[in-house]
Structure formats: structure tokens, C-alpha cells
CSV table of C-alpha atoms in Angstrom, one decimal:
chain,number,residue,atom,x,y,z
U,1,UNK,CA,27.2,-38.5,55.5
U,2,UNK,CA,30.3,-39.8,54.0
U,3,UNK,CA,32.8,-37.5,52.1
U,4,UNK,CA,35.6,-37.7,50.1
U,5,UNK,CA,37.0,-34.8,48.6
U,6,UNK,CA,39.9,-34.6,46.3
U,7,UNK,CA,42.6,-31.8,45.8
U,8,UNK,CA,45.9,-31.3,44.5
U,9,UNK,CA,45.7,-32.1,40.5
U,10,UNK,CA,46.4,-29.7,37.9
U,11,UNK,CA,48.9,-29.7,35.0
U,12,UNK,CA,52.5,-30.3,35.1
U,13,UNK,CA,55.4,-31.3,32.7
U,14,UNK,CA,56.8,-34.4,32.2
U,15,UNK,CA,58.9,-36.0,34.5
U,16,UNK,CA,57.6,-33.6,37.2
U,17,UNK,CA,55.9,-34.7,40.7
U,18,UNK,CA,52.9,-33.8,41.7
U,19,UNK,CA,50.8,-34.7,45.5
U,20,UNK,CA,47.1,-35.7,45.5
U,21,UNK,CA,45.3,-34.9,48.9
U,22,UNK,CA,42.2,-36.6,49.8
U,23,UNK,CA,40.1,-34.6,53.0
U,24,UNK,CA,37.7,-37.6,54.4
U,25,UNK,CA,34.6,-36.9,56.4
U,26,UNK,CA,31.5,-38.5,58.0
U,27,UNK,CA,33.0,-41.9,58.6
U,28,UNK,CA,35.5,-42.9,61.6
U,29,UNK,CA,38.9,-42.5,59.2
U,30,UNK,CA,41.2,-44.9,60.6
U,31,UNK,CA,38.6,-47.9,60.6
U,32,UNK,CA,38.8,-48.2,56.8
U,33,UNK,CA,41.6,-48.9,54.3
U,34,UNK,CA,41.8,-46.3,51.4
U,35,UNK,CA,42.6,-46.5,47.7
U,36,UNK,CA,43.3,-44.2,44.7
U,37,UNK,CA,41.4,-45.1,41.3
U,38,UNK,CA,42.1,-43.3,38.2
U,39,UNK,CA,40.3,-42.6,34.7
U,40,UNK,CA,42.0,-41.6,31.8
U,41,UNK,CA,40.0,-39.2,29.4
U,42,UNK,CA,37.2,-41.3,27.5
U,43,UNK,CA,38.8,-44.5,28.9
U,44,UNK,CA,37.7,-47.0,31.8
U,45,UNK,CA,38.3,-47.4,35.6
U,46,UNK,CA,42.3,-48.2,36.5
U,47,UNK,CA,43.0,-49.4,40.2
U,48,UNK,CA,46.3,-47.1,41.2
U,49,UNK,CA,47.3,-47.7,44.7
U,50,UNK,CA,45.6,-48.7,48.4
U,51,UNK,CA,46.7,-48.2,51.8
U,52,UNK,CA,46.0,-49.9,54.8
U,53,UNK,CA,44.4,-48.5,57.9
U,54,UNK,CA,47.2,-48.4,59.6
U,55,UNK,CA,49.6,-47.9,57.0
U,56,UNK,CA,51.5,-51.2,57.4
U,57,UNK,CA,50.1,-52.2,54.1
U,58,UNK,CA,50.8,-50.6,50.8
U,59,UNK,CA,49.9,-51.5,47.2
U,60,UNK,CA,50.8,-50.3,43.7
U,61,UNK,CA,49.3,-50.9,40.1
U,62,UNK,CA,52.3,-52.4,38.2
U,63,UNK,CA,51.9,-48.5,35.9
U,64,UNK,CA,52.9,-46.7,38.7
U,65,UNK,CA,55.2,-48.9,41.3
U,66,UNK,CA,58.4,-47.5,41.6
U,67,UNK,CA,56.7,-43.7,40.9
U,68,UNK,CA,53.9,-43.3,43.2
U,69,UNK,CA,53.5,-43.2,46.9
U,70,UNK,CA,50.8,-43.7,48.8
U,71,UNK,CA,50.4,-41.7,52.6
U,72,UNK,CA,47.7,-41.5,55.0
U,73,UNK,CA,47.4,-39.3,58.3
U,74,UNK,CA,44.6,-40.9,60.7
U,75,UNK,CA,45.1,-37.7,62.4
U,76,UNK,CA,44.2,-35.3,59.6
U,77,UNK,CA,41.5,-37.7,58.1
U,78,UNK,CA,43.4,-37.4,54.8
U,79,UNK,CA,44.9,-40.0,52.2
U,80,UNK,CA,47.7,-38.7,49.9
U,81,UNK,CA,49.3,-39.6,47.0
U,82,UNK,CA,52.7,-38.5,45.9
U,83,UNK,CA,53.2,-39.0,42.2
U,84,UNK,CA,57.1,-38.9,41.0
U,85,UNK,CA,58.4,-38.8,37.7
U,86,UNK,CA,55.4,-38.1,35.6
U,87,UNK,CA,54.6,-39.2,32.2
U,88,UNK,CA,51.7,-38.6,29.6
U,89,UNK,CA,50.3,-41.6,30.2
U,90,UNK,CA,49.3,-40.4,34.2
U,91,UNK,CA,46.7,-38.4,32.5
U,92,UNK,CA,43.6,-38.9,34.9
U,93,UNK,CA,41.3,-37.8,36.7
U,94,UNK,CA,42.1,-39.4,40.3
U,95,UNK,CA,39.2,-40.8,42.7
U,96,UNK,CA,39.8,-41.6,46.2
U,97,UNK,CA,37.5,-44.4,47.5
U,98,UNK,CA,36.7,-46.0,50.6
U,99,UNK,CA,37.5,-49.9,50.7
U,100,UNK,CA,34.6,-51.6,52.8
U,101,UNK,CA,35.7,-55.8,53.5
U,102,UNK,CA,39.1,-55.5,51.6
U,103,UNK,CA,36.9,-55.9,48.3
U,104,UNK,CA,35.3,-52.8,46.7
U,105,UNK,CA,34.8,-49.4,47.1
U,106,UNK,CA,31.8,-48.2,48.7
U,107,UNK,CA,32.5,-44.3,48.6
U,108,UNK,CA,34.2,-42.4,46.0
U,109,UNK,CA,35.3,-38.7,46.1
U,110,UNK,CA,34.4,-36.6,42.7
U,111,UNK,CA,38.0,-36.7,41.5
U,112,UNK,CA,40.9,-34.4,41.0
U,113,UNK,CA,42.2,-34.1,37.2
U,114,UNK,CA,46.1,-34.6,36.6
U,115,UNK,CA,47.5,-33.5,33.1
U,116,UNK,CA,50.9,-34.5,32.1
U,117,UNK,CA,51.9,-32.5,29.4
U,118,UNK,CA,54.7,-30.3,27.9
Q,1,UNK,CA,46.8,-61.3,37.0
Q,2,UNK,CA,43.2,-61.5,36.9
Q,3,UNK,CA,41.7,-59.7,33.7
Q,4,UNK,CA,38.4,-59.1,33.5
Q,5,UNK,CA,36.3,-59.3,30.4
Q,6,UNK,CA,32.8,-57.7,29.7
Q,7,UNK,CA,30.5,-58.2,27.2
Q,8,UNK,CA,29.0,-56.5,25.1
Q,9,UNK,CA,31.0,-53.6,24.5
Q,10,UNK,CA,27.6,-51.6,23.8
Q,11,UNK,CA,23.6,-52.7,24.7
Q,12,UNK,CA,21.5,-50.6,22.5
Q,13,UNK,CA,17.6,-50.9,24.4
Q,14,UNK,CA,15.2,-49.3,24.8
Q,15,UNK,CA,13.0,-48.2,28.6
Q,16,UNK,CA,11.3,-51.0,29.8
Q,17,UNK,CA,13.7,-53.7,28.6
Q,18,UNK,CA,15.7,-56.7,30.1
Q,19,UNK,CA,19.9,-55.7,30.3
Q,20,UNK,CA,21.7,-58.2,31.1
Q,21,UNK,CA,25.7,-57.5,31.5
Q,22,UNK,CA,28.1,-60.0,31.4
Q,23,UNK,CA,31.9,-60.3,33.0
Q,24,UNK,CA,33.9,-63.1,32.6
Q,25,UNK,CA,37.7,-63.6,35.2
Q,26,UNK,CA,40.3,-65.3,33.5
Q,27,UNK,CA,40.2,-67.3,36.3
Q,28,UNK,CA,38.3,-68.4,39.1
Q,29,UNK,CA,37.5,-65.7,41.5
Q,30,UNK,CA,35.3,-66.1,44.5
Q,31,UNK,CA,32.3,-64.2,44.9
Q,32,UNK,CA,32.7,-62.5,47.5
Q,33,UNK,CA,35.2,-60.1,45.9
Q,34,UNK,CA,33.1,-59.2,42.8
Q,35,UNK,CA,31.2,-55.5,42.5
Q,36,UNK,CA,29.3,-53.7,40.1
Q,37,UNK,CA,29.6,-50.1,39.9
Q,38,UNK,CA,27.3,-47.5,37.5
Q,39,UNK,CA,29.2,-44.5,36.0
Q,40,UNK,CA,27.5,-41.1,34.5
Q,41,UNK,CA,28.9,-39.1,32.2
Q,42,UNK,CA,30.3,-36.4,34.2
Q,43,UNK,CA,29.8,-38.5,37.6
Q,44,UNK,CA,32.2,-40.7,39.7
Q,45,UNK,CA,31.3,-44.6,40.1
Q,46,UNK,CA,28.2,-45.6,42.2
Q,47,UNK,CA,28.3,-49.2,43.5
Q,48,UNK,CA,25.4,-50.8,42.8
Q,49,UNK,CA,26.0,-54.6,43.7
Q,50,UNK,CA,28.8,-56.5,46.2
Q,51,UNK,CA,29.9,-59.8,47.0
Q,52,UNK,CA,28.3,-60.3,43.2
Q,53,UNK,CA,24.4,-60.4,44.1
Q,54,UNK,CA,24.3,-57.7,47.4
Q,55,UNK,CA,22.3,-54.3,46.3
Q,56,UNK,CA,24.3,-51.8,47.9
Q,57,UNK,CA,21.9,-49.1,50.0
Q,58,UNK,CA,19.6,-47.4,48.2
Q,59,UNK,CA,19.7,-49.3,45.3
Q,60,UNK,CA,16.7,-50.1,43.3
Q,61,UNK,CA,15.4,-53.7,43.2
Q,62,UNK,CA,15.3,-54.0,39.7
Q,63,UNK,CA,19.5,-54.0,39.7
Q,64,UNK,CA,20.6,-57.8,40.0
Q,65,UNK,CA,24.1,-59.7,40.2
Q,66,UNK,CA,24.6,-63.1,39.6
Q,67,UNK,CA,27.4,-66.1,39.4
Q,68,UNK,CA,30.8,-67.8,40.3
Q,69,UNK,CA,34.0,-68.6,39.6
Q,70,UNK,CA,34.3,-66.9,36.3
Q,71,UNK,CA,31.4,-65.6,35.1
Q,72,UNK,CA,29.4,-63.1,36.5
Q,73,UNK,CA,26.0,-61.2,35.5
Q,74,UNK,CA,24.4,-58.1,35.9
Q,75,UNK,CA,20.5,-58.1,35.0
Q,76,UNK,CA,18.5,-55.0,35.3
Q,77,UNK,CA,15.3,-55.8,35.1
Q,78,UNK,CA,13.2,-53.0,33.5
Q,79,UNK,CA,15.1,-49.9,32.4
Q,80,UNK,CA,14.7,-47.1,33.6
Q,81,UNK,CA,15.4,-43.6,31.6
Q,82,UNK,CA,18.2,-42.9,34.4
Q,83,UNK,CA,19.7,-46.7,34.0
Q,84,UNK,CA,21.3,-46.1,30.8
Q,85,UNK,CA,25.0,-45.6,31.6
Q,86,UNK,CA,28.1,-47.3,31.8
Q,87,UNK,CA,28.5,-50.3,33.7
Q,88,UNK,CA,31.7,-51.8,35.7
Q,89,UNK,CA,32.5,-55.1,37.0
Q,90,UNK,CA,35.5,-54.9,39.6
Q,91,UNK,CA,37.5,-57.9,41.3
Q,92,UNK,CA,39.6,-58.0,44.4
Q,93,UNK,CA,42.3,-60.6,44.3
Q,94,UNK,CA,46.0,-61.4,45.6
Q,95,UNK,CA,46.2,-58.2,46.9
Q,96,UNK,CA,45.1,-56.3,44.0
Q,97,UNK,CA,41.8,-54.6,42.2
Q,98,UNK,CA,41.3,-54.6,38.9
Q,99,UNK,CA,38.0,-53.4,36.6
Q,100,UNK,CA,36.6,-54.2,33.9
Q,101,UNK,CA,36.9,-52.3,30.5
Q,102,UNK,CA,33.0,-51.5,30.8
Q,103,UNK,CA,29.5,-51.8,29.3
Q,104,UNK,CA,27.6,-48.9,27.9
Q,105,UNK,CA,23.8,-48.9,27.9
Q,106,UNK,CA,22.3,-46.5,25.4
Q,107,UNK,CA,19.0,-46.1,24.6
Q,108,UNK,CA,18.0,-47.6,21.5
């Protein structure tokens, strides 16, 4: 049985950085591409950031290019995400997802919570 | 940049009815990149249809997806007390996702 679970969210200060962790399970790892989604509170789906499976391709949401980085280790079964330079509008809680054909997301972890605030 | 569009906002029905969803691309996408998902409050997103008419496992045959180009539908045939939710459409295109902004099915 497939599992994604997320870790690694909690509540920091503007401008602060923060790292996402994403422990995957129950599939063969390295045989899928992996992506980040995120949710702000009371709002609707928001595609982050996606990875490759062998990490030769990277992709950002305009919102957070520049800010986040997105990390995978085949080895480790894990997909990361290092979030830079923080701002109230990261507010989220983060899903990591399982990309099956390059076009949607079969498998989705329950989500780690990220609070910018001051 | 390929927005989606959903309407309506909000389906008020009651068990037993017809829902039918609606997304629209601002332009033409092909098929094979456009999902459905189901979201419960306090639950991630469950795909319910791929490549805009495949029932992803498990799902019930009462969920259908429909269209082209730009405009896409998602039918559920006979609601179910567990069916009211919120619904996404998602797209895959020039190297980028996008959702979106969601239909909410509430009982009526």
C-alpha cells in the first residue's frame, strides 16, 4: 500500500526558512516523479513545485521560484522541500503527491501545516 | 498560463440527484492531462477521474468525466450522502499543473 507521509512544518517568522520532508512507502520510489501541492487555510488546491525521478528535472509555481527548492533522495525514499525566505502568504498546509503519466497525482500524503507569522 | 475555470461556485442537491460539474481551460488542453479530484473537509484530495473520463481504482461507477479541448464535465450520477464535497479539476500543461478554484456540493 502506498504512503506518503509528510513532516517538517510548523511555525516560523517571516523571512525564515523552513525544510518539508516527505518519507514514501509501498511503491518502487525512483520510478515516479514527485510534486508538492499546497492549500492555504479555507482556500483551494495550489501546484508548488515537482521533481523528476531522477532529479534532472525541476519545476516551480511562479509564487515560490526563486524561494523554494525542491530535493529528492532515491536512496532514502524521501522528497524534500527547502522553503527560503518565507512570507505570510506560504501559509499552507503542504501535500506531497505521487505524479502517475506526467499528468496528475494519484497518491497524496495527509499534509504537513506551515505558518508564517510574526 | 492555463487557468482553469469551474462552475458553479456552489451545487445545492439533494441524495439522489444528478451533479454535474463544469471546468472550462482558457485554452485548449488535451485530454489526456485533465483529472478530477474529491476533497473532504479535514481530508487530502482523492482522485476520482484521469485522462478526463478514467475512474481511478475503486471508484464508484456513478462518478463520470467528460470532454475536450476546453471544456470538461464531471457528472455524478445519483448522490450519494458521502458525495457531497468539494470537487477539483486539475490540468497538466507546458511543464506545469494547475487546479481549479473548486466546486462544493452541499446538500440541499
Amino acid at each position: 500500500e502506498v504512503h506518503l507521509v509528510e513532516s517538517g512544518g510548523g511555525l516560523v517568522q517571516p523571512g525564515r526558512s523552513l525544510r518539508l520532508s516527505c518519507a514514501a512507502s509501498g511503491f518502487t520510489f525512483d520510478d515516479y516523479a514527485m510534486d508538492w501541492v499546497r492549500q492555504a487555510p479555507g482556500k483551494g488546491l495550489e501546484w508548488v513545485s515537482g521533481i523528476s525521478w531522477n532529479s534532472l528535472s525541476r519545476e516551480y509555481a511562479d509564487s515560490v521560484k526563486g524561494r523554494f527548492t525542491i530535493s529528492r533522495d532515491n536512496a532514502k525514499n524521501s522528497l524534500y522541500l527547502q522553503m527560503d525566505s518565507l512570507r505570510a502568504d506560504d501559509t499552507a498546509l503542504y501535500y506531497c503527491t505521487r505524479v502517475f503519466g506526467g499528468s496528475h497525482f494519484d497518491y497524496w500524503g495527509q499534509g504537513t501545516l506551515v505558518a508564517v507569522s510574526s | 498560463e492555463i487557468v482553469l475555470t469551474q462552475s458553479p461556485g456552489t451545487l445545492s442537491l439533494s441524495p439522489g440527484e444528478r451533479a454535474t460539474l463544469s471546468c472550462k481551460a482558457s485554452q485548449s488542453i488535451s485530454s489526456f492531462y485533465l483529472a478530477w479530484y474529491q476533497q473532504k473537509p479535514g481530508q487530502a484530495p482523492r482522485l476520482l477521474i484521469s485522462g478526463a473520463s478514467s475512474r481511478a481504482t475503486g471508484i464508484p461507477d456513478r462518478f463520470s468525466g467528460s470532454g475536450s479541448g476546453t471544456d470538461f464535465t464531471l457528472t455524478i450520477s445519483n448522490l450519494e450522502p458521502e458525495d457531497f464535497a468539494v470537487y477539483y479539476c486539475q490540468q497538466y500543461g507546458r511543464a506545469r499543473f494547475s487546479f481549479g478554484p473548486g466546486t462544493k456540493v452541499e446538500i440541499k
